[in-house]
Coordinates of C-alpha atoms in Angstrom, one line a residue:
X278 CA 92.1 160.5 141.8
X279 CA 94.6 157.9 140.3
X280 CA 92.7 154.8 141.8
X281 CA 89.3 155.9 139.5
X282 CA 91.5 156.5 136.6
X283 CA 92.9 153.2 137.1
X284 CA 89.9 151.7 137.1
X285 CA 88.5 153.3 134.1
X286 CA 92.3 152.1 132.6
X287 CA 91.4 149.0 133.3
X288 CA 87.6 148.9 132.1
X289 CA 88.7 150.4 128.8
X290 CA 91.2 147.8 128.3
X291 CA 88.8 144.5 129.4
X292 CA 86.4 145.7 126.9
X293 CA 88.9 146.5 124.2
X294 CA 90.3 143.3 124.3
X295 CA 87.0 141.8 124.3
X296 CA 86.2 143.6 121.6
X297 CA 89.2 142.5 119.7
X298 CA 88.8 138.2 121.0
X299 CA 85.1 138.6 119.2
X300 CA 86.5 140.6 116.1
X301 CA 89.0 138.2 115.8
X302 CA 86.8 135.1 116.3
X303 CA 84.4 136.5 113.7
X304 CA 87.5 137.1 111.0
X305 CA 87.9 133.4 111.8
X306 CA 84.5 132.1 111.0
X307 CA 84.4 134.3 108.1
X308 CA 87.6 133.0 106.7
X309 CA 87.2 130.0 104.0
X310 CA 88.5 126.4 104.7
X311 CA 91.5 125.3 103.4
X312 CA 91.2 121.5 102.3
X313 CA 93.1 119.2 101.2
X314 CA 91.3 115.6 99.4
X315 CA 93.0 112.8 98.9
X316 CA 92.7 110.3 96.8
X317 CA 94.0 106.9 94.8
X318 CA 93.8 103.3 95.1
X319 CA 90.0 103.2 94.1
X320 CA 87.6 104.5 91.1
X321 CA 85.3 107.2 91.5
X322 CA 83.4 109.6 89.6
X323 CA 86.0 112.4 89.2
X324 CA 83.6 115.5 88.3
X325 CA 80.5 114.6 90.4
X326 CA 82.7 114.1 93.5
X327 CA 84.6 117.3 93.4
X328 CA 81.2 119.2 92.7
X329 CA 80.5 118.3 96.6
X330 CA 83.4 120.4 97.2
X331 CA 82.7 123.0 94.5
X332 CA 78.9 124.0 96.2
X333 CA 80.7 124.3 99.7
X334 CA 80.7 128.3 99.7
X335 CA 83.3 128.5 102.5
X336 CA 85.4 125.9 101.5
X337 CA 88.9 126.0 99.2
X338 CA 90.5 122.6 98.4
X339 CA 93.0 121.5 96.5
X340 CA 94.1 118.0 95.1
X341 CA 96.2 115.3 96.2
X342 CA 97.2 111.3 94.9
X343 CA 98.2 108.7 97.6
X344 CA 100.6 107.1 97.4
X345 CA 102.6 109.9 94.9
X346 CA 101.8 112.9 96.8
X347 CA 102.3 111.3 100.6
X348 CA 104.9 113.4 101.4
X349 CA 102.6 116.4 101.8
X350 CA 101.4 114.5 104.9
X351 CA 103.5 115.9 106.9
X352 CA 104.4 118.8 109.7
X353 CA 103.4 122.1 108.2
X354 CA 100.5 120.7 106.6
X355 CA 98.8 122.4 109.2
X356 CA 99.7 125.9 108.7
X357 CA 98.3 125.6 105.1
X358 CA 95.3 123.5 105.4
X359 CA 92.4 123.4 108.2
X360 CA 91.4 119.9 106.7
X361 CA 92.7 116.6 105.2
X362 CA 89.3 114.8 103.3
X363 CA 90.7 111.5 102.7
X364 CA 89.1 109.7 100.3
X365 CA 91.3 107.6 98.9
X366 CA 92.1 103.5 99.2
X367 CA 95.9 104.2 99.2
X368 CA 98.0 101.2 99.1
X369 CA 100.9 101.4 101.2
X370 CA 102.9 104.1 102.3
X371 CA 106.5 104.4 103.3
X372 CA 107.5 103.9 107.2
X373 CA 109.1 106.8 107.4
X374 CA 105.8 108.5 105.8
X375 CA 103.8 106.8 108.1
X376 CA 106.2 108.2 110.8
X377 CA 105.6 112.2 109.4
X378 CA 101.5 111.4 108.9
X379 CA 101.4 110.5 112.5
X380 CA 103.2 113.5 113.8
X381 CA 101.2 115.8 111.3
X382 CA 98.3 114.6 113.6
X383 CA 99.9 115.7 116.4
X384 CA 99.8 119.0 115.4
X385 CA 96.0 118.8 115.3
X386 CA 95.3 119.5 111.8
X387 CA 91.6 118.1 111.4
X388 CA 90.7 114.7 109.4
X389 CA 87.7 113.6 107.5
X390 CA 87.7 110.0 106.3
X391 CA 85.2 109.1 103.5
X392 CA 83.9 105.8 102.8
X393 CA 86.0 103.2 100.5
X394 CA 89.2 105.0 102.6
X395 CA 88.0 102.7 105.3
X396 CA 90.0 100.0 103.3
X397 CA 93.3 102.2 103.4
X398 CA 96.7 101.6 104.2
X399 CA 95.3 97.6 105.0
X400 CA 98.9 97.0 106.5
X401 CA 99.5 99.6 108.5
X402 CA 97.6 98.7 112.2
X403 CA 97.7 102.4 113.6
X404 CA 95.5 103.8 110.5
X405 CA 92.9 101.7 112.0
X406 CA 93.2 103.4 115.5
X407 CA 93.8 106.7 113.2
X408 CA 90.1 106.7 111.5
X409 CA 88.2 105.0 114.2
X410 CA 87.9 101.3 111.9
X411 CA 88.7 98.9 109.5
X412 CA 87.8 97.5 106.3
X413 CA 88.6 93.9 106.7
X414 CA 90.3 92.0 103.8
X415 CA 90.9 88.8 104.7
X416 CA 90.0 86.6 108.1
X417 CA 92.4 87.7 111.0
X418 CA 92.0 88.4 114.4
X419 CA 92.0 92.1 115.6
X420 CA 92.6 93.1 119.6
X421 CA 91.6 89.1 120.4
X422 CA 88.6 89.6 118.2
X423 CA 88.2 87.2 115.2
X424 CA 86.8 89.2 112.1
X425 CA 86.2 87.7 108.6
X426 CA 85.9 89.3 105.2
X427 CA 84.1 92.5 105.3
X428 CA 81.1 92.1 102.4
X429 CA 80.1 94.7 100.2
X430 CA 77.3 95.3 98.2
X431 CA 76.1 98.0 95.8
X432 CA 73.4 100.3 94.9
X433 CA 71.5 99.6 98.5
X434 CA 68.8 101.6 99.7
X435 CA 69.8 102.4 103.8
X436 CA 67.5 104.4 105.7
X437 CA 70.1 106.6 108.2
X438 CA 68.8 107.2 112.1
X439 CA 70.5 109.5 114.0
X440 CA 72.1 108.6 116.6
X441 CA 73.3 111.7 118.3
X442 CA 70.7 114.5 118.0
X443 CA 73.6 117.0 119.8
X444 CA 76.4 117.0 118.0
X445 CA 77.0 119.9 115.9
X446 CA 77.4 117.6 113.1
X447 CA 73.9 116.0 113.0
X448 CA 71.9 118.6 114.8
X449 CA 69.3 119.4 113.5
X450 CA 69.6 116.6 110.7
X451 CA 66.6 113.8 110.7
X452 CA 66.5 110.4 109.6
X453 CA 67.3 110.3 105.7
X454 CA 67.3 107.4 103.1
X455 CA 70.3 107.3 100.7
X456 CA 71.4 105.1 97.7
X457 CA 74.9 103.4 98.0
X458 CA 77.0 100.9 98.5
X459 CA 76.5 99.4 102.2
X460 CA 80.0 97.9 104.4
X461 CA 79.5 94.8 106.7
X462 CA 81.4 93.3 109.5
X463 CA 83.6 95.7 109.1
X464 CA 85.6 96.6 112.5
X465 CA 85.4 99.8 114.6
X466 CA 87.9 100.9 117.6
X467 CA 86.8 100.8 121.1
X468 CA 85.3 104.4 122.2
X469 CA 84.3 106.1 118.6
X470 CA 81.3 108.4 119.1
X471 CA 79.0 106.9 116.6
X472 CA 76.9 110.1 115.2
X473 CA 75.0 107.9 111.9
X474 CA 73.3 104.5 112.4
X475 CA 71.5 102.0 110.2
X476 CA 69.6 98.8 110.6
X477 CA 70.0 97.6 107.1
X478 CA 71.0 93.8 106.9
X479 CA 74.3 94.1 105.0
X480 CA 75.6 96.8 106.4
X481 CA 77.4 97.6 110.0
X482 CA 75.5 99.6 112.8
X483 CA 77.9 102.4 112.4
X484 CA 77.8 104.7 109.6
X485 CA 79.0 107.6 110.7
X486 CA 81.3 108.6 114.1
X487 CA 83.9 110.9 115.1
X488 CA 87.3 110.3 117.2
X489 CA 90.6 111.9 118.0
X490 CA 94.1 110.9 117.1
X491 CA 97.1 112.5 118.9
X492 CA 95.6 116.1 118.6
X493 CA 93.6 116.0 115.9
X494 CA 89.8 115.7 116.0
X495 CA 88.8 113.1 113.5
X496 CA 85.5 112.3 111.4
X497 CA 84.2 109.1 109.7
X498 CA 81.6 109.2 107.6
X499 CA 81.0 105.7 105.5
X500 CA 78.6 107.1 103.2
X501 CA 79.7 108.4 99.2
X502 CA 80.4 105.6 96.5
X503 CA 79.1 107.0 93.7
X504 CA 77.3 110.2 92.0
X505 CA 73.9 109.0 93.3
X506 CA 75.2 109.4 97.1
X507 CA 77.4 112.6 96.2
X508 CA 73.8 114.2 95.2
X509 CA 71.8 113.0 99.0
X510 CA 71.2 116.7 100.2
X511 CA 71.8 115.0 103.5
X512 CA 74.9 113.7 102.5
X513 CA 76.4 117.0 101.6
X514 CA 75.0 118.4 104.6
X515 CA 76.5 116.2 106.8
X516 CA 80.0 115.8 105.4
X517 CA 80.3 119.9 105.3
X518 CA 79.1 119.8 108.7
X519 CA 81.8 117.1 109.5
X520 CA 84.7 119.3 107.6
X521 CA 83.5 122.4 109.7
X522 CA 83.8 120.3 112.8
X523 CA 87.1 118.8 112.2
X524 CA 88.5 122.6 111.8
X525 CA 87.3 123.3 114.7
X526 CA 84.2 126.1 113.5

C-alpha cells in the first residue's frame, strides 16, 4: 500500500506546486510597474509627456533629475523599480556614479531609452554600448569608423515600417506615420535588434531596437520630441509595449 500512497503524495504535490508557479505568475502580471523617468539636460513639454505615463493603467512611476538625482542609479534600484525610462540629455555624471549605474545593470533592472537621451552622457563611451547608439556631436571616429555631426530636424513627417513583425513589442503593430523631429547619421552598436525602421531622407534607418547591457534587457525607441508625437496612438502603444518588455511581462 505505501508505494500508491506515495504516488498519490507525489501527484498531489506536482500539481499543487503547479498550481501555486501559475498563481504566482498571474499575481505578477497583475501587479503594476514600478517606473522610474528620468530626465534633464533638454526641454520638453512637462504635462503632455507625463500624460503618456498617466493613461498607462498598469504602470506607477515616479520622477527623477539627472544629473541631481544620479545617485538613485544605483544597486537596490532594482528591488524598487521594474523600469528606468530615461529621457533625459544628462550632462555628465560622476565616475564613481557611472561606476554604480553600470553595476545597477548588472542586477538586470530593465531600461527604456527615449529619443533626445540618445545625446546623453556625450563623454562617457560605455553609455553608447549601454543604449545601443549615439548621438554624435562633433566629427570623431567611433570603433575605426569616421562619423560627423549628427543633423537634426523638426516637425518631420516619417512613415514607420516594421521591421520585426515577432517581437512582442511590435506584434501586431503596422506601419504608422508620426510627426517629430527625425535623427541622422547618428551611430548604432554592432548587434542591436532593430524592431522600428524608416526610409525618410534625414533620418537614420533605425528608429527603434532593443539590446542587453550586463543583465539588463534594454529598449531604444527614437521617437517623442514633442506633444504631437506623445499623442501618436502608435507611439504610446509601442513604448508601453517596450516598458512591459524591458520588465520582463
Amino acid at each position: 500500500m505505501k508505494r500508491p500512497l506515495t504516488l498519490v503524495f507525489v501527484i498531489v504535490m506536482t500539481a499543487f506546486a503547479a498550481g501555486r508557479a501559475a498563481a504566482d505568475s498571474q499575481q505578477k502580471q497583475d501587479k503594476k510597474l514600478k517606473v522610474l523617468v528620468t530626465t534633464g539636460g533638454h526641454a520638453f513639454e512637462v504635462g503632455p509627456f507625463y500624460a503618456i505615463f498617466d493613461a498607462m493603467p498598469d504602470v506607477e512611476y515616479a520622477r527623477a533629475e539627472l544629473p541631481r538625482d544620479a545617485g538613485l542609479l544605483q544597486p537596490g534600484l532594482e528591488e524598487k523599480y521594474d523600469v528606468v525610462v530615461m529621457y533625459d540629455m544628462s550632462p555628465p555624471i560622476t565616475p564613481d556614479q557611472r561606476k554604480a549605474f553600470a553595476e545597477l545593470l548588472a542586477k538586470g533592472i530593465g531600461l527604456v531609452s527615449l529619443h533626445h537621451n540618445l545625446g546623453a552622457h556625450r563623454d562617457w563611451e560605455d553609455y553608447r554600448k549601454i543604449i545601443g547608439g549615439k548621438f554624435v556631436f562633433q566629427d570623431c571616429e567611433i570603433d575605426g569608423n569616421a562619423y560627423s555631426k549628427t543633423p537634426w530636424s523638426h516637425d518631420e513627417d516619417l512613415a514607420i515600417q516594421i521591421a520585426d513583425s515577432d517581437h512582442p513589442i511590435t506584434k501586431g503593430v503596422g506601419p504608422f506615420s508620426i510627426h517629430d523631429e527625425t535623427y541622422g547619421k547618428f551611430y548604432t552598436t554592432p548587434g542591436i535588434h532593430v524592431l522600428l525602421k524608416t526610409d525618410h531622407p534625414k533620418n537614420n534607418p533605425e528608429v527603434a531596437w532593443t539590446t542587453k547591457y550586463g543583465n539588463s534587457p534594454v529598449f531604444y525607441l527614437m521617437l517623442g520630441h514633442d506633444s504631437k508625437a506623445y499623442a501618436n496612438p502608435s507611439f504610446r502603444e509601442i513604448l508601453h509595449r517596450g516598458i512591459r518588455w524591458a520588465a520582463g511581462r
